[in-house]
Short mmCIF file of C-alpha atoms and ligand atoms in Angstrom, two decimals:
data_model
loop_
_atom_site.label_atom_id
_atom_site.label_comp_id
_atom_site.label_asym_id
_atom_site.label_seq_id
_atom_site.Cartn_x
_atom_site.Cartn_y
_atom_site.Cartn_z
CA MET A 21 131.37 50.39 43.95
CA MET A 22 130.10 53.81 42.85
CA PRO A 23 126.56 54.55 43.94
CA ALA A 24 124.12 54.69 41.05
CA PRO A 25 123.47 58.22 39.80
CA ILE A 26 120.26 59.77 41.07
CA LEU A 27 119.56 61.26 37.63
CA ARG A 28 120.82 59.99 34.32
CA ILE A 29 120.23 61.76 31.04
CA GLU A 30 121.21 60.04 27.86
CA ASN A 31 121.53 61.52 24.44
CA ILE A 32 118.88 64.23 24.64
CA SER A 33 118.23 65.94 21.32
CA LYS A 34 115.84 68.68 20.39
CA ARG A 35 115.32 70.57 17.19
CA TYR A 36 113.14 73.55 16.40
CA GLY A 37 112.44 73.57 12.69
CA LYS A 38 115.79 73.13 11.06
CA LYS A 39 117.79 74.22 14.06
CA ASP A 40 119.39 71.58 16.27
CA VAL A 41 119.09 73.18 19.66
CA LEU A 42 120.32 70.13 21.57
CA GLN A 43 122.48 67.50 19.95
CA GLY A 44 122.82 64.44 22.11
CA ALA A 45 123.44 65.81 25.58
CA SER A 46 124.22 63.23 28.25
CA LEU A 47 124.65 63.75 31.96
CA GLU A 48 124.96 61.73 35.14
CA VAL A 49 124.14 63.39 38.41
CA ASN A 50 124.97 61.83 41.76
CA LYS A 51 123.22 62.60 44.99
CA GLY A 52 124.42 65.90 46.42
CA ASP A 53 126.07 67.05 43.19
CA LEU A 54 125.91 70.64 42.06
CA LYS A 55 126.42 70.63 38.32
CA ILE A 56 126.84 74.02 36.75
CA LEU A 57 125.99 74.63 33.11
CA ILE A 58 127.87 77.45 31.46
CA GLY A 59 128.00 78.58 27.87
CA PRO A 60 127.09 81.48 25.65
CA SER A 61 123.52 82.65 25.22
CA GLY A 62 121.72 80.33 22.82
CA ALA A 63 123.93 77.36 23.74
CA GLY A 64 120.87 75.35 24.78
CA LYS A 65 121.20 75.50 28.56
CA SER A 66 117.56 76.44 29.16
CA THR A 67 116.36 73.92 26.63
CA LEU A 68 118.38 71.17 28.30
CA LEU A 69 116.99 72.03 31.74
CA GLN A 70 113.43 72.20 30.38
CA CYS A 71 113.91 68.86 28.62
CA ILE A 72 114.98 67.32 31.91
CA ASN A 73 111.52 67.83 33.37
CA PHE A 74 109.80 67.62 30.00
CA LEU A 75 108.50 71.18 29.91
CA VAL A 76 110.04 70.82 26.46
CA LYS A 77 109.56 67.39 24.95
CA PRO A 78 112.89 66.10 23.67
CA ASP A 79 112.88 64.56 20.21
CA GLU A 80 115.27 61.85 21.33
CA GLY A 81 116.88 60.66 24.49
CA ARG A 82 116.09 58.90 27.73
CA ILE A 83 116.04 59.93 31.35
CA TRP A 84 116.28 57.86 34.51
CA LEU A 85 115.52 59.04 38.02
CA ASP A 86 116.71 56.67 40.75
CA GLU A 87 117.33 54.07 38.04
CA GLN A 88 113.69 54.20 36.97
CA GLU A 89 113.28 55.26 33.39
CA VAL A 90 110.80 58.11 32.98
CA HIS A 91 108.08 57.32 30.48
CA TYR A 92 106.89 60.81 29.92
CA ALA A 93 104.21 59.85 27.42
CA HIS A 94 102.35 58.33 30.38
CA LYS A 95 100.77 61.36 31.97
CA ARG A 96 100.66 59.80 35.42
CA ASP A 97 104.39 59.01 35.32
CA LEU A 98 105.16 62.44 34.00
CA TYR A 99 103.26 64.28 36.75
CA ALA A 100 104.78 62.06 39.44
CA TYR A 101 108.26 62.63 38.04
CA ARG A 102 107.85 66.40 37.85
CA GLN A 103 107.01 66.52 41.54
CA LYS A 104 110.42 65.02 42.22
CA VAL A 105 112.31 67.44 39.98
CA GLY A 106 111.95 71.05 41.06
CA MET A 107 112.49 73.92 38.66
CA ILE A 108 113.61 77.48 39.36
CA PHE A 109 113.16 79.98 36.54
CA GLN A 110 115.10 83.04 35.60
CA ASP A 111 112.02 85.26 35.91
CA PHE A 112 110.65 83.50 39.01
CA ASN A 113 107.21 82.68 37.64
CA LEU A 114 105.46 83.04 40.97
CA PHE A 115 101.70 82.69 40.73
CA ASP A 116 100.70 86.34 40.57
CA HIS A 117 97.30 85.96 42.22
CA LEU A 118 98.62 84.20 45.32
CA ASN A 119 100.61 85.59 48.22
CA ALA A 120 103.96 84.08 49.22
CA LEU A 121 102.41 81.56 51.59
CA GLU A 122 99.77 80.47 49.07
CA ASN A 123 102.39 80.18 46.34
CA VAL A 124 104.31 77.69 48.42
CA ARG A 125 101.23 75.87 49.68
CA ILE A 126 99.28 75.38 46.47
CA GLY A 127 101.46 72.63 45.02
CA MET A 128 101.20 70.57 48.18
CA VAL A 129 97.43 71.02 48.33
CA LYS A 130 96.52 70.56 44.66
CA VAL A 131 99.19 68.13 43.50
CA LYS A 132 100.03 66.14 46.61
CA GLY A 133 96.53 66.33 48.07
CA MET A 134 97.76 67.49 51.48
CA GLY A 135 95.36 69.25 53.86
CA LYS A 136 95.49 73.02 53.87
CA ALA A 137 96.59 73.27 57.48
CA GLU A 138 99.40 70.76 57.17
CA ALA A 139 100.56 72.25 53.88
CA GLY A 140 100.37 75.71 55.44
CA GLU A 141 102.67 74.67 58.26
CA ARG A 142 105.15 73.25 55.81
CA ALA A 143 104.95 76.40 53.68
CA VAL A 144 105.71 78.55 56.73
CA MET A 145 108.71 76.34 57.47
CA GLU A 146 110.05 76.60 53.92
CA LEU A 147 109.56 80.36 53.80
CA GLU A 148 111.38 80.73 57.10
CA ARG A 149 114.17 78.59 55.74
CA VAL A 150 114.73 81.05 52.89
CA GLY A 151 114.49 84.01 55.27
CA LEU A 152 111.00 85.21 54.35
CA GLY A 153 109.17 84.57 57.57
CA ASP A 154 108.08 88.21 57.61
CA HIS A 155 106.76 88.30 54.05
CA MET A 156 104.28 85.45 53.91
CA GLN A 157 101.23 87.59 53.23
CA GLN A 158 102.86 89.61 50.49
CA TYR A 159 101.89 89.21 46.84
CA PRO A 160 104.51 88.82 44.11
CA ALA A 161 103.93 92.41 42.99
CA GLN A 162 104.97 93.53 46.48
CA LEU A 163 108.21 91.55 46.66
CA SER A 164 111.68 92.39 45.40
CA GLY A 165 113.30 90.18 42.76
CA GLY A 166 115.51 88.47 45.31
CA GLN A 167 112.52 87.81 47.56
CA LYS A 168 110.50 86.45 44.64
CA GLN A 169 113.25 84.06 43.71
CA ARG A 170 113.49 82.86 47.30
CA VAL A 171 109.73 82.26 47.40
CA SER A 172 110.06 80.24 44.21
CA ILE A 173 112.82 78.17 45.80
CA ALA A 174 110.63 77.60 48.85
CA ARG A 175 107.77 76.59 46.54
CA ALA A 176 109.96 74.01 44.83
CA LEU A 177 111.41 72.69 48.10
CA ALA A 178 107.97 72.18 49.60
CA MET A 179 107.39 69.39 47.08
CA ASP A 180 110.38 67.46 48.49
CA PRO A 181 112.21 67.26 45.17
CA LYS A 182 115.12 64.90 44.69
CA VAL A 183 116.74 67.17 42.15
CA LEU A 184 116.47 70.91 41.67
CA LEU A 185 116.98 72.53 38.26
CA LEU A 186 117.90 76.20 38.32
CA ASP A 187 117.88 78.21 35.10
CA GLU A 188 119.96 81.34 35.65
CA PRO A 189 118.23 82.04 38.98
CA THR A 190 120.02 85.35 39.50
CA SER A 191 120.18 86.73 35.96
CA ALA A 192 117.09 88.89 36.35
CA LEU A 193 118.25 90.34 39.66
CA ASP A 194 119.92 93.62 40.53
CA PRO A 195 123.51 92.92 41.59
CA GLU A 196 122.87 93.72 45.22
CA LEU A 197 120.12 91.09 45.40
CA ILE A 198 122.15 88.23 43.93
CA GLY A 199 123.86 87.49 47.22
CA GLU A 200 120.68 86.62 49.13
CA VAL A 201 119.66 84.06 46.51
CA HIS A 202 123.15 82.60 46.30
CA ALA A 203 123.17 82.23 50.07
CA VAL A 204 120.00 80.14 49.90
CA ILE A 205 121.38 77.95 47.11
CA ARG A 206 124.67 77.52 48.95
CA ASP A 207 122.76 76.44 52.01
CA LEU A 208 120.83 73.88 49.99
CA GLY A 209 124.07 72.51 48.59
CA ASN A 210 125.54 72.20 52.05
CA ASN A 211 122.47 70.26 53.10
CA GLY A 212 122.95 67.76 50.33
CA MET A 213 120.44 68.93 47.72
CA THR A 214 121.21 67.66 44.23
CA MET A 215 121.17 70.54 41.74
CA ILE A 216 121.80 71.37 38.11
CA MET A 217 122.16 75.08 37.57
CA ALA A 218 122.77 77.28 34.57
CA THR A 219 124.51 80.49 35.53
CA HIS A 220 126.98 83.14 34.46
CA GLN A 221 128.07 83.78 38.04
CA ILE A 222 131.43 82.07 37.80
CA GLY A 223 132.64 83.13 41.23
CA PHE A 224 129.72 81.22 42.70
CA ALA A 225 130.25 78.34 40.28
CA ARG A 226 133.92 78.09 41.08
CA SER A 227 133.42 77.90 44.81
CA LEU A 228 130.56 75.42 44.88
CA ALA A 229 130.29 73.36 41.71
CA SER A 230 131.08 69.68 41.84
CA GLU A 231 131.37 69.82 38.07
CA ILE A 232 131.24 72.54 35.44
CA ILE A 233 129.71 71.68 32.11
CA PHE A 234 130.48 73.89 29.15
CA MET A 235 127.88 73.94 26.38
CA GLU A 236 127.88 75.52 22.98
CA ASP A 237 125.57 75.07 19.98
CA GLY A 238 123.54 72.40 21.70
CA ARG A 239 126.54 70.26 22.58
CA ILE A 240 128.41 69.60 25.77
CA LEU A 241 131.95 70.51 24.71
CA GLU A 242 133.81 69.97 27.92
CA ARG A 243 133.23 69.10 31.55
CA GLY A 244 135.33 68.91 34.65
CA THR A 245 136.11 70.37 38.04
CA PRO A 246 135.98 74.16 38.33
CA ASP A 247 139.77 74.20 38.48
CA LYS A 248 140.09 72.22 35.27
CA ILE A 249 137.51 74.26 33.33
CA PHE A 250 138.59 77.68 34.51
CA ASN A 251 142.35 77.13 34.62
CA HIS A 252 143.30 74.20 32.41
CA ALA A 253 140.52 73.82 29.83
CA GLU A 254 141.48 71.58 26.93
CA ASN A 255 139.07 73.09 24.44
CA ALA A 256 139.95 76.48 22.99
CA ARG A 257 136.26 77.49 22.94
CA THR A 258 135.98 76.76 26.65
CA ARG A 259 139.06 78.85 27.37
CA GLY A 260 137.73 81.69 25.23
CA PHE A 261 134.34 81.67 26.94
CA CYS A 262 135.83 81.45 30.42
CA SER A 263 138.16 84.37 29.93
CA LYS A 264 135.36 86.47 28.48
CA ILE A 265 132.95 85.68 31.25
CA THR A 266 135.59 86.26 33.93
CA GLU A 267 136.09 89.70 32.51
CA LEU A 268 132.35 90.36 32.46
CA TYR A 269 131.26 88.97 35.79
CA GLY A 270 134.54 89.27 37.65
CA GLU A 271 135.64 87.34 40.66
CA ARG A 272 133.03 87.19 43.34
CA MET B 6 44.36 113.96 40.01
CA GLU B 7 42.96 111.55 37.51
CA GLU B 8 46.56 111.06 36.23
CA TRP B 9 47.72 110.18 39.69
CA LEU B 10 44.97 107.68 40.20
CA TYR B 11 45.79 106.07 36.88
CA ILE B 12 49.42 105.72 37.85
CA GLN B 13 48.57 104.32 41.29
CA THR B 14 45.99 101.80 40.20
CA GLU B 15 47.21 100.79 36.74
CA VAL B 16 50.77 101.76 35.99
CA TYR B 17 52.46 101.03 39.28
CA PRO B 18 51.17 97.46 39.79
CA ALA B 19 51.79 96.53 36.17
CA LEU B 20 55.30 97.86 36.09
CA LEU B 21 56.12 96.27 39.44
CA LYS B 22 54.94 92.93 38.10
CA GLY B 23 56.99 93.40 34.95
CA PHE B 24 59.99 94.47 36.95
CA TRP B 25 59.98 91.21 38.93
CA VAL B 26 59.65 89.17 35.77
CA SER B 27 62.60 91.06 34.32
CA LEU B 28 64.67 90.31 37.41
CA GLU B 29 63.67 86.65 37.22
CA LEU B 30 64.86 86.60 33.63
CA ILE B 31 68.08 88.51 34.19
CA LEU B 32 69.50 86.76 37.23
CA PRO B 33 69.58 83.16 35.96
CA SER B 34 70.57 84.34 32.46
CA ALA B 35 73.49 86.31 33.84
CA ILE B 36 74.72 83.46 36.03
CA CYS B 37 74.28 80.74 33.40
CA GLY B 38 75.74 83.01 30.75
CA LEU B 39 78.83 83.63 32.81
CA VAL B 40 79.33 79.94 33.56
CA ILE B 41 78.86 79.06 29.89
CA GLY B 42 81.22 81.86 28.91
CA ILE B 43 83.96 80.66 31.25
CA LEU B 44 83.69 77.04 30.11
CA VAL B 45 83.50 77.92 26.43
CA GLY B 46 86.36 80.40 26.80
CA VAL B 47 88.52 77.69 28.38
CA LEU B 48 87.63 75.21 25.66
CA ARG B 49 88.41 77.74 22.94
CA VAL B 50 91.92 78.19 24.32
CA TYR B 51 92.83 74.83 25.85
CA GLY B 52 90.47 72.37 24.16
CA SER B 53 91.57 69.74 21.70
CA ARG B 54 91.24 70.73 18.07
CA PRO B 55 87.68 69.44 17.45
CA VAL B 56 86.46 70.79 20.79
CA MET B 57 88.01 74.14 20.00
CA ALA B 58 86.34 74.16 16.59
CA ALA B 59 82.96 73.31 18.10
CA ALA B 60 83.31 76.07 20.71
CA ASN B 61 84.29 78.57 18.03
CA ALA B 62 81.31 77.54 15.92
CA TYR B 63 79.01 78.08 18.90
CA VAL B 64 80.33 81.61 19.35
CA ALA B 65 80.12 82.41 15.64
CA LEU B 66 76.53 81.23 15.56
CA PHE B 67 75.27 82.93 18.70
CA ARG B 68 77.11 86.17 18.12
CA GLY B 69 76.21 86.22 14.47
CA ILE B 70 72.44 85.77 14.59
CA PRO B 71 70.23 88.57 15.95
CA LEU B 72 69.00 87.76 19.41
CA VAL B 73 65.33 88.21 18.46
CA VAL B 74 65.75 85.58 15.78
CA GLN B 75 67.37 83.24 18.30
CA LEU B 76 64.46 83.74 20.67
CA PHE B 77 61.96 83.01 17.91
CA ILE B 78 63.82 79.82 17.09
CA TRP B 79 63.76 78.63 20.72
CA TYR B 80 60.12 79.51 21.20
CA PHE B 81 58.46 79.00 17.82
CA GLY B 82 61.00 76.68 16.16
CA LEU B 83 61.64 74.00 18.74
CA PRO B 84 58.01 72.80 18.81
CA TYR B 85 58.63 71.50 15.25
CA ILE B 86 60.95 68.91 16.75
CA GLY B 87 58.58 68.26 19.62
CA ILE B 88 60.20 70.46 22.24
CA TYR B 89 57.86 72.95 23.86
CA LEU B 90 59.41 75.60 26.06
CA SER B 91 57.53 78.12 28.15
CA PRO B 92 58.13 81.72 27.06
CA PHE B 93 60.15 82.24 30.22
CA THR B 94 62.37 79.19 29.69
CA ALA B 95 62.90 80.01 26.04
CA ALA B 96 63.93 83.55 26.96
CA VAL B 97 66.39 82.48 29.67
CA LEU B 98 67.84 79.86 27.33
CA GLY B 99 68.25 82.39 24.56
CA PHE B 100 69.78 85.04 26.82
CA ALA B 101 72.18 82.66 28.54
CA LEU B 102 73.46 81.16 25.30
CA CYS B 103 73.90 84.51 23.64
CA SER B 104 75.49 86.07 26.69
CA GLY B 105 77.79 83.06 27.09
CA ALA B 106 79.11 83.57 23.58
CA TYR B 107 80.08 87.15 24.39
CA HIS B 108 81.52 86.31 27.82
CA SER B 109 83.67 83.60 26.24
CA GLU B 110 85.30 86.22 24.08
CA TYR B 111 86.39 88.26 27.11
CA ILE B 112 87.53 85.14 28.94
CA ARG B 113 89.46 83.92 25.92
CA GLY B 114 91.31 87.21 25.58
CA ALA B 115 92.20 87.17 29.28
CA LEU B 116 93.37 83.54 29.15
CA LEU B 117 95.62 84.32 26.21
CA SER B 118 97.19 87.20 28.09
CA ILE B 119 98.36 85.07 31.02
CA LYS B 120 102.11 84.69 30.78
CA ARG B 121 103.46 81.31 29.71
CA GLY B 122 105.74 81.27 32.74
CA GLN B 123 102.70 80.74 34.99
CA MET B 124 101.96 77.50 33.18
CA LEU B 125 105.56 76.35 33.12
CA ALA B 126 105.74 76.89 36.87
CA ALA B 127 102.52 74.96 37.47
CA GLN B 128 103.62 72.11 35.24
CA SER B 129 107.01 71.94 36.89
CA LEU B 130 105.25 71.37 40.22
CA GLY B 131 103.35 68.42 38.75
CA PHE B 132 99.98 70.09 38.06
CA HIS B 133 97.96 68.47 35.35
CA LYS B 134 96.25 70.55 32.76
CA VAL B 135 92.78 70.81 34.29
CA GLN B 136 94.17 71.59 37.75
CA MET B 137 96.44 74.19 36.25
CA ILE B 138 93.63 75.89 34.34
CA PHE B 139 91.24 76.01 37.27
CA SER B 140 93.60 76.90 40.09
CA ILE B 141 96.27 79.00 38.40
CA ILE B 142 95.11 80.40 35.07
CA LEU B 143 91.39 81.08 35.54
CA PRO B 144 91.64 82.96 38.85
CA GLN B 145 93.96 85.40 37.12
CA ALA B 146 92.06 85.52 33.84
CA ILE B 147 88.71 86.19 35.51
CA ARG B 148 90.18 89.21 37.26
CA LEU B 149 91.39 90.53 33.94
CA ALA B 150 88.11 89.74 32.15
CA LEU B 151 85.84 91.20 34.81
CA PRO B 152 85.38 94.68 33.29
CA GLY B 153 84.40 93.15 29.94
CA CYS B 154 82.12 90.54 31.48
CA GLY B 155 80.51 93.23 33.62
CA ASN B 156 79.79 95.19 30.49
CA GLU B 157 78.11 92.15 28.97
CA ILE B 158 75.90 91.76 32.04
CA ILE B 159 74.79 95.39 31.69
CA TYR B 160 73.93 94.66 28.07
CA LEU B 161 71.98 91.60 29.14
CA ILE B 162 69.83 93.72 31.46
CA LYS B 163 68.84 95.84 28.50
CA TYR B 164 68.32 93.11 25.94
CA SER B 165 66.20 91.17 28.41
CA SER B 166 63.51 93.56 27.11
CA LEU B 167 63.29 91.37 24.01
CA ALA B 168 61.54 88.65 26.00
CA TYR B 169 58.14 90.23 25.41
CA MET B 170 58.57 89.38 21.71
CA ILE B 171 58.00 85.75 22.63
CA THR B 172 55.16 86.64 24.99
CA CYS B 173 57.14 86.61 28.18
CA ILE B 174 55.65 89.78 29.60
CA GLU B 175 58.39 91.53 31.54
CA LEU B 176 58.90 95.22 32.16
CA THR B 177 58.88 96.36 28.56
CA GLY B 178 55.97 94.06 27.72
CA GLN B 179 53.89 95.49 30.54
CA GLY B 180 54.78 98.97 29.36
CA LYS B 181 53.71 98.17 25.85
CA ILE B 182 50.31 96.93 27.06
CA LEU B 183 49.81 99.94 29.30
CA ALA B 184 50.78 102.38 26.60
CA SER B 185 48.60 100.93 23.90
CA ASN B 186 45.60 100.96 26.27
CA SER B 187 46.10 104.52 27.43
CA PHE B 188 48.04 106.03 24.52
CA LYS B 189 50.39 107.57 27.12
CA TYR B 190 53.46 106.25 25.31
CA THR B 191 55.85 108.98 26.41
CA GLU B 192 55.01 108.85 30.10
CA VAL B 193 55.00 105.07 30.32
CA PHE B 194 58.22 104.54 28.43
CA LEU B 195 59.98 107.30 30.35
CA MET B 196 59.14 105.41 33.49
CA ILE B 197 60.34 102.17 31.97
CA GLY B 198 63.56 103.77 30.87
CA ALA B 199 64.08 104.96 34.43
CA CYS B 200 63.54 101.41 35.72
CA TYR B 201 66.22 100.03 33.40
CA LEU B 202 68.54 102.84 34.39
CA VAL B 203 68.08 101.88 38.04
CA MET B 204 68.78 98.22 37.27
CA THR B 205 71.90 98.91 35.24
CA SER B 206 73.18 101.40 37.82
CA VAL B 207 72.73 98.94 40.65
CA ALA B 208 74.42 96.24 38.57
CA ALA B 209 77.32 98.57 37.81
CA LEU B 210 77.64 99.30 41.51
CA ILE B 211 77.68 95.61 42.43
CA LEU B 212 80.19 94.83 39.68
CA GLY B 213 82.41 97.64 40.88
CA ARG B 214 82.28 96.27 44.42
CA LEU B 215 83.16 92.82 43.09
CA GLU B 216 86.12 94.23 41.20
CA ASP B 217 87.30 95.91 44.39
CA ARG B 218 86.96 92.71 46.35
CA LEU B 219 88.84 90.64 43.80
CA ARG B 220 91.53 93.24 43.34
CA LEU B 221 94.99 92.03 44.30
CA PRO B 222 98.36 93.73 44.22
CA GLY B 223 99.56 93.34 40.67
CA PHE B 224 96.05 93.16 39.17
CA GLU B 225 95.07 96.79 39.50
CA HIS B 226 93.68 98.68 36.56
CA HIS B 227 95.90 101.69 36.51
CA ARG B 228 94.29 105.07 36.19
CA ILE B 229 96.35 107.99 35.06
N1 ADP C 27 110.47 77.56 21.38
C1 ADP C 27 111.53 77.76 20.57
N2 ADP C 27 111.35 77.84 19.23
C2 ADP C 27 112.39 78.04 18.42
N3 ADP C 27 113.66 78.17 18.83
C3 ADP C 27 113.91 78.10 20.13
C4 ADP C 27 112.86 77.89 21.08
N4 ADP C 27 113.39 77.87 22.32
C5 ADP C 27 114.72 78.04 22.15
N5 ADP C 27 115.03 78.18 20.85
C6 ADP C 27 116.38 78.37 20.31
O1 ADP C 27 117.20 77.39 20.83
C7 ADP C 27 118.49 77.90 21.11
C8 ADP C 27 118.88 77.58 22.51
O2 ADP C 27 118.10 78.35 23.39
P1 ADP C 27 118.24 78.27 24.97
O3 ADP C 27 118.09 76.86 25.39
O4 ADP C 27 117.31 79.25 25.52
O5 ADP C 27 119.73 78.73 25.18
P2 ADP C 27 120.44 79.30 26.49
O6 ADP C 27 119.55 79.06 27.64
O7 ADP C 27 121.72 78.55 26.58
O8 ADP C 27 120.68 80.76 26.25
C9 ADP C 27 118.46 79.38 20.77
O9 ADP C 27 119.04 79.56 19.52
C10 ADP C 27 117.00 79.69 20.74
O10 ADP C 27 116.76 80.71 19.81
MG1 MG C 28 118.67 80.43 28.97
#
């Protein structure tokens, strides 16, 4: 028997005004999966990820975590659920008034109610895990993009999430800084973290994804193994996008 | 010689007394005003619709009516509904409410300038709204609002001189009494002006120190 999916998303729809930004997206994520969302800009990747932890309220659709349906209208359920689903943003969104250590610690202290000392120890551990043991006292304005993104990963991990959502985590980075963030994400994958990630870095996607999901115009057009999507896509739009993006971002 | 004696025996004690009354007016007014301003600023940005409307109405009212008129209402008007305030209480109440309205405007502007990403990040960690406002948004907004709020406190020091209009005899009130007894208007009010200048200068110094202490990398005010 297949194990039940850790996260199940059914028929998520979202419209802004007249525009259907998401039209019935469904997804099942098993423990340890790394699902990669690809698709042109405006396809709805960010909206889908934000709907998954209800930063954007979907108009329709249901979500289950560990077979428990999420009733996001109940604030208490919503806040509890969000703790279990971490989010990494394209532009990091570190808390600007807190140093690296405080950024990682504050969620544990304010949301989980942990003591400052205990949370501080955990924050140190998470920062060391992403290779920032020497930068704990630095403020976001003093960190490079790659370092900021690693702090934000540490901040999410400190909450012990079951699933991590990553919205183009390396798109705002200079090319030479992408590697350090990818290394951290690769490490997480190897340690069994369940992740859904939007990215244009197809070299990375190809080598690590358990499934690639191609989106366009708010729809999931095709999904499959990296080999299937990149080499034997059924849909002409998928093939077109893949060849374009291979040209742009090359083999890495 | 006679001048000097007059200053020593009349002017100096009176002005000193008035100076202390002024300080006693200014300090609680500044603190209460700031607290009111922060709360009202938050409500004007994050409150529910009716709360927001009420907060906006408060600001419109207290920014729109001359402060002297407000003081008269607190001191001479409230007795009509059976509330009697001492001149001192009425003055502090009037100053704090007026100052709060102005502070809230600076706080509101600063709150609105905090990037949406900060809130998304807090929400994604499971923060609820109040937690998010008080531990993520406000600490940043207050740093941005500090120069404006400091300016309002300097204003408050000066408009505290209106308290004598409702018989709370502070520095200006003492000066007025002295001057009308001696007809030495110029001398007395020059001295009073100097006193206010000292108070505002000290306040500016303290506010500058506070800005330095709260300054963090990324929150500097850049000078060219
Ligand atoms: N808050 C919003 N209001 C109106 N339209 C939006 C909003 N957010 C996203 N959209 C639109 O939804 C579409 C999908 O956006 P997005 O999810 O950001 O796509 P992607 O991340 O794949 O580039 C775009 O056309 C975008 O303009
Ligand atoms: Mg996007």
